[in-house]
Coordinates of C-alpha atoms and ligand atoms in Angstrom, one line a residue:
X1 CA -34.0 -138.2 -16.6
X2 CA -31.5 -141.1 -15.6
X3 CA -30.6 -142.0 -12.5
X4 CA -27.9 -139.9 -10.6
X5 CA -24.2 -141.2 -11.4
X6 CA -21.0 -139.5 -9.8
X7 CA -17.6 -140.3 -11.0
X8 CA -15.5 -142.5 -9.9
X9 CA -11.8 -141.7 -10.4
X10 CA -10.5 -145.2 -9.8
X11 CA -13.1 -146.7 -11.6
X12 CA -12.1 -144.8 -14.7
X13 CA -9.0 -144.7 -14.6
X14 CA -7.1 -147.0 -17.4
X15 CA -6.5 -150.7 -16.8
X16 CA -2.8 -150.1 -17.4
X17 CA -3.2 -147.5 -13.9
X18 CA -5.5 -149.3 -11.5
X19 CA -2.4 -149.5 -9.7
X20 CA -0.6 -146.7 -10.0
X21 CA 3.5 -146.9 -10.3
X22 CA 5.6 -145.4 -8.0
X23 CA 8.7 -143.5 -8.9
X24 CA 11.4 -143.0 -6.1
X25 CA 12.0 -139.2 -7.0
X26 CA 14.8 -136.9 -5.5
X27 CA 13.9 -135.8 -1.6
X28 CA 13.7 -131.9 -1.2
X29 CA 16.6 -131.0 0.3
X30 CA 14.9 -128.4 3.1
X31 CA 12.6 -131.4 4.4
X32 CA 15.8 -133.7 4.8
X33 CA 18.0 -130.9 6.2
X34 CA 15.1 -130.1 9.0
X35 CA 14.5 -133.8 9.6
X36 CA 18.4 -134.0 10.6
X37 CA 18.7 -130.7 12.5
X38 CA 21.5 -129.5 9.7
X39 CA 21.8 -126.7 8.0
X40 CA 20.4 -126.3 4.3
X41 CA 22.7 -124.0 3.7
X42 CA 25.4 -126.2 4.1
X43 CA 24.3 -128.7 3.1
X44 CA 26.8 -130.9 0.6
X45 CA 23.9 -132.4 -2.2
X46 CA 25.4 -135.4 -3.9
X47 CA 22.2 -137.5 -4.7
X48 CA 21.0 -136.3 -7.7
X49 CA 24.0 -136.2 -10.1
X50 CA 23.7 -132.8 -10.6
X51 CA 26.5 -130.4 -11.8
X52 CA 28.0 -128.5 -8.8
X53 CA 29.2 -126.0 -10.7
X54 CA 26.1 -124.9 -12.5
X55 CA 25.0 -123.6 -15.7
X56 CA 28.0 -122.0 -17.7
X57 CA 28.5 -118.4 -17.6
X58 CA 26.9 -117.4 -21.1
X59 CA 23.7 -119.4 -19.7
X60 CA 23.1 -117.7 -17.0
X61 CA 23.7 -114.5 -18.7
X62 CA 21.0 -115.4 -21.5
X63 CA 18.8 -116.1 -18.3
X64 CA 19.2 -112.5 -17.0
X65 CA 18.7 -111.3 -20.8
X66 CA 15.4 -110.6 -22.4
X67 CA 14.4 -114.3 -23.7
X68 CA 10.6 -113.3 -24.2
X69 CA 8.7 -115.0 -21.3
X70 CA 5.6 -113.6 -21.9
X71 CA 5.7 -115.2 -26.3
X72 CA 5.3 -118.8 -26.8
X73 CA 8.2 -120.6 -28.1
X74 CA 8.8 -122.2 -31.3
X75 CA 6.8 -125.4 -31.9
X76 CA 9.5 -126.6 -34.8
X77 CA 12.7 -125.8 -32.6
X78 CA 14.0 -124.6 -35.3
X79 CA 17.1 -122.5 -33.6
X80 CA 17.8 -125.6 -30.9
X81 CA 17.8 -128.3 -33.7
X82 CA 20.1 -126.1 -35.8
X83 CA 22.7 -125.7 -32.8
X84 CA 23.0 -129.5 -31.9
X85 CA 23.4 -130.3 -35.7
X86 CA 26.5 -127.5 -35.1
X87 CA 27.4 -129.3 -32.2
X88 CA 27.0 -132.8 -32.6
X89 CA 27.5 -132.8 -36.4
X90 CA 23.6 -134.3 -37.5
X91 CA 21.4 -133.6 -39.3
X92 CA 19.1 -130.9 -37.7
X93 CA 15.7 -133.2 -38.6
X94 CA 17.0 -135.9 -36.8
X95 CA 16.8 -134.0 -33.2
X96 CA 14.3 -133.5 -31.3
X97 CA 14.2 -131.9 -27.7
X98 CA 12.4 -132.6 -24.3
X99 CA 11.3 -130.9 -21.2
X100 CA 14.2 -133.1 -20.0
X101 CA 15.5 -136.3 -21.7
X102 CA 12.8 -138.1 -19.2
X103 CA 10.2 -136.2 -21.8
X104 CA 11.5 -138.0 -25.0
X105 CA 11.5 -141.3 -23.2
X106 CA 8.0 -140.7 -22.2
X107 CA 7.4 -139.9 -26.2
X108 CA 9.2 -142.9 -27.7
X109 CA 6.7 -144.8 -24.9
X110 CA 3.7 -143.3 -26.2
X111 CA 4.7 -144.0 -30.1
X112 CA 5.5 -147.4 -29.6
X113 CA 4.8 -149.2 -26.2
X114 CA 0.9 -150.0 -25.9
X115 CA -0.6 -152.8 -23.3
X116 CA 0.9 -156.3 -23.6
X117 CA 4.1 -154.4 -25.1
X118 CA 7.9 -155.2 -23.7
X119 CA 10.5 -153.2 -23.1
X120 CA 13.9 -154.7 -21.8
X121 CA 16.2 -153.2 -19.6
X122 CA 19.4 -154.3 -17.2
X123 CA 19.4 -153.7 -13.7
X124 CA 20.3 -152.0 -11.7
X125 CA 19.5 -148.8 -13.9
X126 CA 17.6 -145.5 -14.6
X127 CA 14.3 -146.1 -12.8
X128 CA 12.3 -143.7 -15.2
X129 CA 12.0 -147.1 -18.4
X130 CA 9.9 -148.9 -15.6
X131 CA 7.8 -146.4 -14.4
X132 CA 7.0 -145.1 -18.2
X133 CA 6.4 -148.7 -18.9
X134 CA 3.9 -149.3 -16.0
X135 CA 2.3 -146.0 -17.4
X136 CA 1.9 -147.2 -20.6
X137 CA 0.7 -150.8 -19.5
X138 CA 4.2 -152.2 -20.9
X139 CA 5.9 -155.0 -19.9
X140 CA 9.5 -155.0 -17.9
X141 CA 11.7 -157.7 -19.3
X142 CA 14.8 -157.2 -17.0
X143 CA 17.9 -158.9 -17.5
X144 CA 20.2 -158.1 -14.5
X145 CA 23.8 -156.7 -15.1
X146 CA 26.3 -159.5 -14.3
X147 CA 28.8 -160.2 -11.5
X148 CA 30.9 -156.6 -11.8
X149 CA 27.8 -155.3 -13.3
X150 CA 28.9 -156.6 -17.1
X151 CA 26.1 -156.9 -19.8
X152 CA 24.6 -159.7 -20.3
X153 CA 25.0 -160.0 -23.8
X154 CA 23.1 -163.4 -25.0
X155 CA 20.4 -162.9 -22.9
X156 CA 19.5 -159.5 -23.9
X157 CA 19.9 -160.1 -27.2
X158 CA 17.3 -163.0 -26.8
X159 CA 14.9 -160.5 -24.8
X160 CA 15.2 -157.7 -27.4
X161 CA 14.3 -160.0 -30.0
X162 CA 10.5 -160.7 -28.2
X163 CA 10.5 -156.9 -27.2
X164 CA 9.8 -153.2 -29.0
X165 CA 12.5 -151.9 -27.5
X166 CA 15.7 -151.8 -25.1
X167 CA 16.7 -148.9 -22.8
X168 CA 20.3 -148.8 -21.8
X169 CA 22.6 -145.6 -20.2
X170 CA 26.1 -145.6 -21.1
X171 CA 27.0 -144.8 -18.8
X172 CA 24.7 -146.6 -16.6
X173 CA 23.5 -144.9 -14.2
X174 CA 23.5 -146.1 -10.7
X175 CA 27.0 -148.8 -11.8
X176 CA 28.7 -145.9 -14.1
X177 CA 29.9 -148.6 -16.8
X178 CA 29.6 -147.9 -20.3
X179 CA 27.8 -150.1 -22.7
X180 CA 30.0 -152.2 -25.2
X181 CA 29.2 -151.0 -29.1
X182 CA 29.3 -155.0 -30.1
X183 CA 26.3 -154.8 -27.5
X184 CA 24.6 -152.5 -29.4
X185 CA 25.9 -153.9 -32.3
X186 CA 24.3 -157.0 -31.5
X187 CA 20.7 -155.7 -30.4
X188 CA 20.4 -153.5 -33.2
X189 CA 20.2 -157.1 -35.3
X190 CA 16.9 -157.8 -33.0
X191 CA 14.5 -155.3 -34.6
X192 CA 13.7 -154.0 -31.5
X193 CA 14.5 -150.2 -30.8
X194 CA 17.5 -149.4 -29.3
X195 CA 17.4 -146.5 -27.2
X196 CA 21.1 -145.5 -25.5
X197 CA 21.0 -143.3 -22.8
X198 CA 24.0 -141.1 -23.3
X199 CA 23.4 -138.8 -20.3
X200 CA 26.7 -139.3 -19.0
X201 CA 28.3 -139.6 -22.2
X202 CA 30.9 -136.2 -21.2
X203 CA 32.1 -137.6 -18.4
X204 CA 33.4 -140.4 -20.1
X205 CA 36.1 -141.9 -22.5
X206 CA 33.3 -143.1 -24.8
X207 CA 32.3 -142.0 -28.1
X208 CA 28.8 -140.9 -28.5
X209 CA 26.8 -142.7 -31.1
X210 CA 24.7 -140.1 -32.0
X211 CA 25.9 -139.7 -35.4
X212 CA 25.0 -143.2 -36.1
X213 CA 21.6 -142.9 -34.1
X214 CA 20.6 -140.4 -37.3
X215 CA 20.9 -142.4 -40.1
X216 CA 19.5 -146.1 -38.3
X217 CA 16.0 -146.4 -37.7
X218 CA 16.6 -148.4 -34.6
X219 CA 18.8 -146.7 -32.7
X220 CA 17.5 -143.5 -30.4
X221 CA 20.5 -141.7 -28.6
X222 CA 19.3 -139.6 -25.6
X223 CA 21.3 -136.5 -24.2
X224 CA 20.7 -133.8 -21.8
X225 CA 21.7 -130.2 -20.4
X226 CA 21.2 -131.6 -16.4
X227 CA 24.4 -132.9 -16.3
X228 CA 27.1 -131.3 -18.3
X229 CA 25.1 -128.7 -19.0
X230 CA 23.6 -127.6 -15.4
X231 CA 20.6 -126.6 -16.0
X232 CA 18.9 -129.9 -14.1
X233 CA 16.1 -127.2 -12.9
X234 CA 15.6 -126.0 -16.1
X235 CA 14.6 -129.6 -17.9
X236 CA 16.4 -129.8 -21.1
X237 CA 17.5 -132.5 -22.9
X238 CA 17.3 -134.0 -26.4
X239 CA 16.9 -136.9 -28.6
X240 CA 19.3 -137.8 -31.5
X241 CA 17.1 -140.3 -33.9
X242 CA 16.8 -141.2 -37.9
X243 CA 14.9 -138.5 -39.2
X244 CA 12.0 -140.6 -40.0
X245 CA 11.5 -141.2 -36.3
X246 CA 11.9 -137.9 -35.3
X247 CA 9.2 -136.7 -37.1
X248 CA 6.9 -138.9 -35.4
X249 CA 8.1 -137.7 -32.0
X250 CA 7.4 -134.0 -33.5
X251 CA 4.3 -134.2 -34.6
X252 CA 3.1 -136.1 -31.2
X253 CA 4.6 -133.7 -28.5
X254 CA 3.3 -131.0 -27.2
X255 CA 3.6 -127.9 -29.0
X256 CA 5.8 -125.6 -27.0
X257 CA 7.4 -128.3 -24.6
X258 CA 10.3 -126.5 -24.5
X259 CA 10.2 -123.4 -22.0
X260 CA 11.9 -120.3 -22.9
X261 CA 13.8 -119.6 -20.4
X262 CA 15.2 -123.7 -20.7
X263 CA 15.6 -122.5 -24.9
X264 CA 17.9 -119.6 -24.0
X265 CA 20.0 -121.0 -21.5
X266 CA 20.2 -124.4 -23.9
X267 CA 21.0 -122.0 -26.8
X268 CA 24.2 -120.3 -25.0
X269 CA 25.5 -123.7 -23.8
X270 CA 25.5 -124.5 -27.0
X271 CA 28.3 -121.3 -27.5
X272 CA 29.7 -122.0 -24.1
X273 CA 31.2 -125.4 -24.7
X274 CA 34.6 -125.5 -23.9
X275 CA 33.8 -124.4 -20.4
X276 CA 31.3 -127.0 -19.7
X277 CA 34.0 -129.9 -21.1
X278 CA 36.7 -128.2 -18.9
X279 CA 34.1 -128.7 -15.9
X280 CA 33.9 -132.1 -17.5
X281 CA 37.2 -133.0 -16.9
X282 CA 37.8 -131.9 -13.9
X283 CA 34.8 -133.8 -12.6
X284 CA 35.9 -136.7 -14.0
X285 CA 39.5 -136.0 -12.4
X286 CA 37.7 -135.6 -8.6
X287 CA 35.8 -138.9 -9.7
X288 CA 39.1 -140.8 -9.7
X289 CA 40.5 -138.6 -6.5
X290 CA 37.7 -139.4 -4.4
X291 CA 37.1 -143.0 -5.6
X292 CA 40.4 -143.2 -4.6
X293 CA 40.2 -141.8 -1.5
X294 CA 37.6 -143.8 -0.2
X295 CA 38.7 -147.2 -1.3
X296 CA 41.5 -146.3 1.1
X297 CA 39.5 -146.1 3.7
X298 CA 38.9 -150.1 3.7
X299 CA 35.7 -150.6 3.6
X300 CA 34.3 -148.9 1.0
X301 CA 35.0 -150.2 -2.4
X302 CA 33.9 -148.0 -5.2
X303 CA 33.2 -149.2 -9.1
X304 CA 34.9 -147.7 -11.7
X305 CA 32.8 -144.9 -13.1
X306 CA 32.8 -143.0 -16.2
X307 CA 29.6 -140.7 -15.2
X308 CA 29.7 -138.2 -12.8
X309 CA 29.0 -140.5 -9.8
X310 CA 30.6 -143.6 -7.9
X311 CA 28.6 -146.3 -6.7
X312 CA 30.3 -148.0 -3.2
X313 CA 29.9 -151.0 -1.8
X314 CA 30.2 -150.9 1.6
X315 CA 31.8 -153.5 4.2
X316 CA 35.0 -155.4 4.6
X317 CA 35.2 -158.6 3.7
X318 CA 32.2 -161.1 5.0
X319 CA 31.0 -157.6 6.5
X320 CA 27.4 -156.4 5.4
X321 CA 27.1 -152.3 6.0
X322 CA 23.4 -151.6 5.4
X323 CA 23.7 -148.3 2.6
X324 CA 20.4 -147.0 4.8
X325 CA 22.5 -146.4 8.1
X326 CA 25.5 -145.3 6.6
X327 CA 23.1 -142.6 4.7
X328 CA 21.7 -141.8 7.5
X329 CA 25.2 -141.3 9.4
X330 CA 26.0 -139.1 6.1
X331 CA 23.0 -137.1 6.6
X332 CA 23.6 -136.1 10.1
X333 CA 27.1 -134.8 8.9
X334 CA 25.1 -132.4 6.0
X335 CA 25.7 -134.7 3.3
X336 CA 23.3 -136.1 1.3
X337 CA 24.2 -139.4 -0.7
X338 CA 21.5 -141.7 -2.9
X339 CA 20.8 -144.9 -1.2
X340 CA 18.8 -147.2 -2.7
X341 CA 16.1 -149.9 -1.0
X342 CA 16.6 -152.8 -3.6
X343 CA 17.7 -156.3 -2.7
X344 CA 21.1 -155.8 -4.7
X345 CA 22.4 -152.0 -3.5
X346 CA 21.2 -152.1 0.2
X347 CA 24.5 -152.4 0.8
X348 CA 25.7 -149.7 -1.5
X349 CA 25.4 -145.8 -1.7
X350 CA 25.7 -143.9 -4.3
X351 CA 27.7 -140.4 -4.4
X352 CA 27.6 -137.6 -7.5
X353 CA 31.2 -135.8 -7.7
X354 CA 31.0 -132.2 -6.3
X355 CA 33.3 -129.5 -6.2
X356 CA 37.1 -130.4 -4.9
X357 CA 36.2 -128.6 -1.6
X358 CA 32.8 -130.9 -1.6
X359 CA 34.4 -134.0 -2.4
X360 CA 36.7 -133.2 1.1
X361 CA 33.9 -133.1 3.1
X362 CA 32.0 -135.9 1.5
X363 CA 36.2 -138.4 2.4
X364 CA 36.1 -136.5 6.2
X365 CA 33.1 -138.2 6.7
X366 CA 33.3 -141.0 5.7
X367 CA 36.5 -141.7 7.6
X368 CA 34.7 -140.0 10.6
X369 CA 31.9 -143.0 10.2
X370 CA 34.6 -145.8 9.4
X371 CA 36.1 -145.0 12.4
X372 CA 33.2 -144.7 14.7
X373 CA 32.3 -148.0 13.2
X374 CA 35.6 -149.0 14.4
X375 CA 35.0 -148.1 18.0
X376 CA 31.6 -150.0 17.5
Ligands
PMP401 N1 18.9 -140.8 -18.1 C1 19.7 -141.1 -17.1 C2 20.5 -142.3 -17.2 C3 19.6 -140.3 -15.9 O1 20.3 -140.7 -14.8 C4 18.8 -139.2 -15.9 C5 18.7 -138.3 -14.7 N2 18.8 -138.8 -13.4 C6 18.0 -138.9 -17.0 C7 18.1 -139.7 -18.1 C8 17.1 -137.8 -17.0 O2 17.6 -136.6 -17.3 P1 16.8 -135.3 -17.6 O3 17.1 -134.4 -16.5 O4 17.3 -134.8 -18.9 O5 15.3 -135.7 -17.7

């Protein structure tokens, strides 16, 4: 008999995770609301860029209906694919849906990013491309977003051509600027896989590129249900891609990914559309409102946005506001903003676009901090 061993987790663990990544996830809004003595009840959530109005009204009837919890779901997706080819106007082969969008990035990871792999990205963006890369023992080639948080087009282009694959949201998410199509013109020339990060895309002016994601090999377009769609809780989102491509993804997930409560609620979206656009739109009008609003306060300057968010700098001129204080100030008032502790947003905070009633509350206090500021 050999010699007693034990396990060692840390010891076995891959190379790529002797040092595990860390992903900055949402904070549970009870925790917070006890830490600051408010009110969960009350409390106005605009951190996580979800939609304030909630799933549409045929989704959360299907989720009251009789969707089968106790059956398994179908492996093929055959009834999901079929709707976003009605909707999007694809083919239903090249589609493939996630516990999320997050789970088709993590797919298109474990296809084709392996140890010593790249990936390029342009910061400040979507934190999940790092943190998938670190798990996969990729490499981060960032090339930061330019003064006014434009694209740097030559030198992403030169990245993407020594990488496997670029990840960009158009809308990027935190800046809320879309993505130029002679950019992804110009990187789908590269060979490296394009993967466009539509997650915003119905908040905006822009034209999806979904449609041309299913017949080019190198393209990926990611959409989901937690934003338009409201059903954030429920993780659904999906993957338009050349049909080739898809297949791969389908034959490497697992089986039934996709819950069936998340399936039924998706599937009535899908026939609930024109309410979720109208939502759309008047989001997207309350963006401009309370972008708007705030700029008039003087010294917060938002970014134009085409998501359902603004990003603010804060300060007057040759003034420095530290985004942590003035979340913290929020915070105390019930409102909870996303702040985030990287050299080039300290000074920023980041607010998703509630209901008109929310948005109020979110202006009143931020004048109520401007002018305590004010009194110093
Ligand atoms: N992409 C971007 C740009 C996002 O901001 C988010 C959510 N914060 C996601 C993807 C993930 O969405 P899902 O809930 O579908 O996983």
């Amino acid at each position: 008999m050999g010699a007693v061993r034990r396990f060692d987790p840390q010891e076995a663990l891959r190379p790529a995770l002797r040092s595990i990544p860390a992903y900055a996830a949402l904070e549970d809004l009870d925790a917070v609301a006890r830490q600051y003595g408010v009110d969960p009840a009350t409390v106005v959530k605009v951190d996580g860029n979800e939609n304030p109005y909630g799933p549409s009204p045929k989704a959360l009837e299907a989720l009251r209906g009789d969707y089968q919890p106790h059956r398994y779901g179908d492996a093929g997706q055959r009834r999901l694919r079929a709707a976003i080819s009605r909707y999007l106007d694809v083919p239903a082969e090249s589609v493939v849906c996630g516990s999320g969008s997050d789970e088709i990035i993590d797919l298109l990871f474990r296809l084709f990013i392996g140890e010593g792999d790249r990936i390029v990205t342009a910061s400040p963006t979507f934190g999940m491309y790092a943190f998938d890369a670190a798990l996969h023992g990729g490499e981060v080639v960032d090339v930061p977003l330019l003064e006014g948080w434009a694209f740097d087009f030559e030198g992403l282009e030169a990245a993407a051509r020594e990488s496997k694959a670029v990840f960009i949201p158009s809308p990027n998410n935190p800046t809320g600027n879309t993505v130029p199509v002679a950019l992804v013109e110009r990187l789908l020339g590269t060979g490296a896989l394009v993967v466009l990060d539509e997650a915003y895309i119905e908040f905006s002016h822009t034209l999806s590129l979904a449609r041309r994601a299913a017949t080019e090999p190198g393209l990926v377009v990611l959409r989901t249900l937690s934003k338009w769609g409201g059903l954030a809780g429920l993780r659904f989102g999906y993957g338009v891609m050349h049909p080739q491509v898809a297949d791969l993804l389908m034959r490497t997930k697992q089986p039934y990914n996709i819950n069936a409560a998340a399936e039924a609620a998706a599937l009535a979206s899908f026939e609930d559309t024109a309410i979720l656009d109208e939502r759309a739109r008047t989001l997207a009008t309350e963006r401009e409102r309370i972008s708007a609003a705030l700029a008039g306060l003087g010294w917060l300057h938002p970014y134009p946005s085409e998501a359902v968010f603004v990003l603010l700098r804060l300060g007057r001129e040759g003034q420095r506001i530290e985004g942590k204080a003035v979340r913290d100030s929020l915070r105390k008032r019930g409102i909870f903003p996303r702040f985030f502790d990287t050299p080039r947003l300290r000074d920023h905070i980041r607010i998703s676009i509630g209901t008109p009633e929310q948005n109020d509350r979110v202006i009143a206090a931020f004048r109520e901090i401007g002018e305590e500021q004010a009194r110093g």
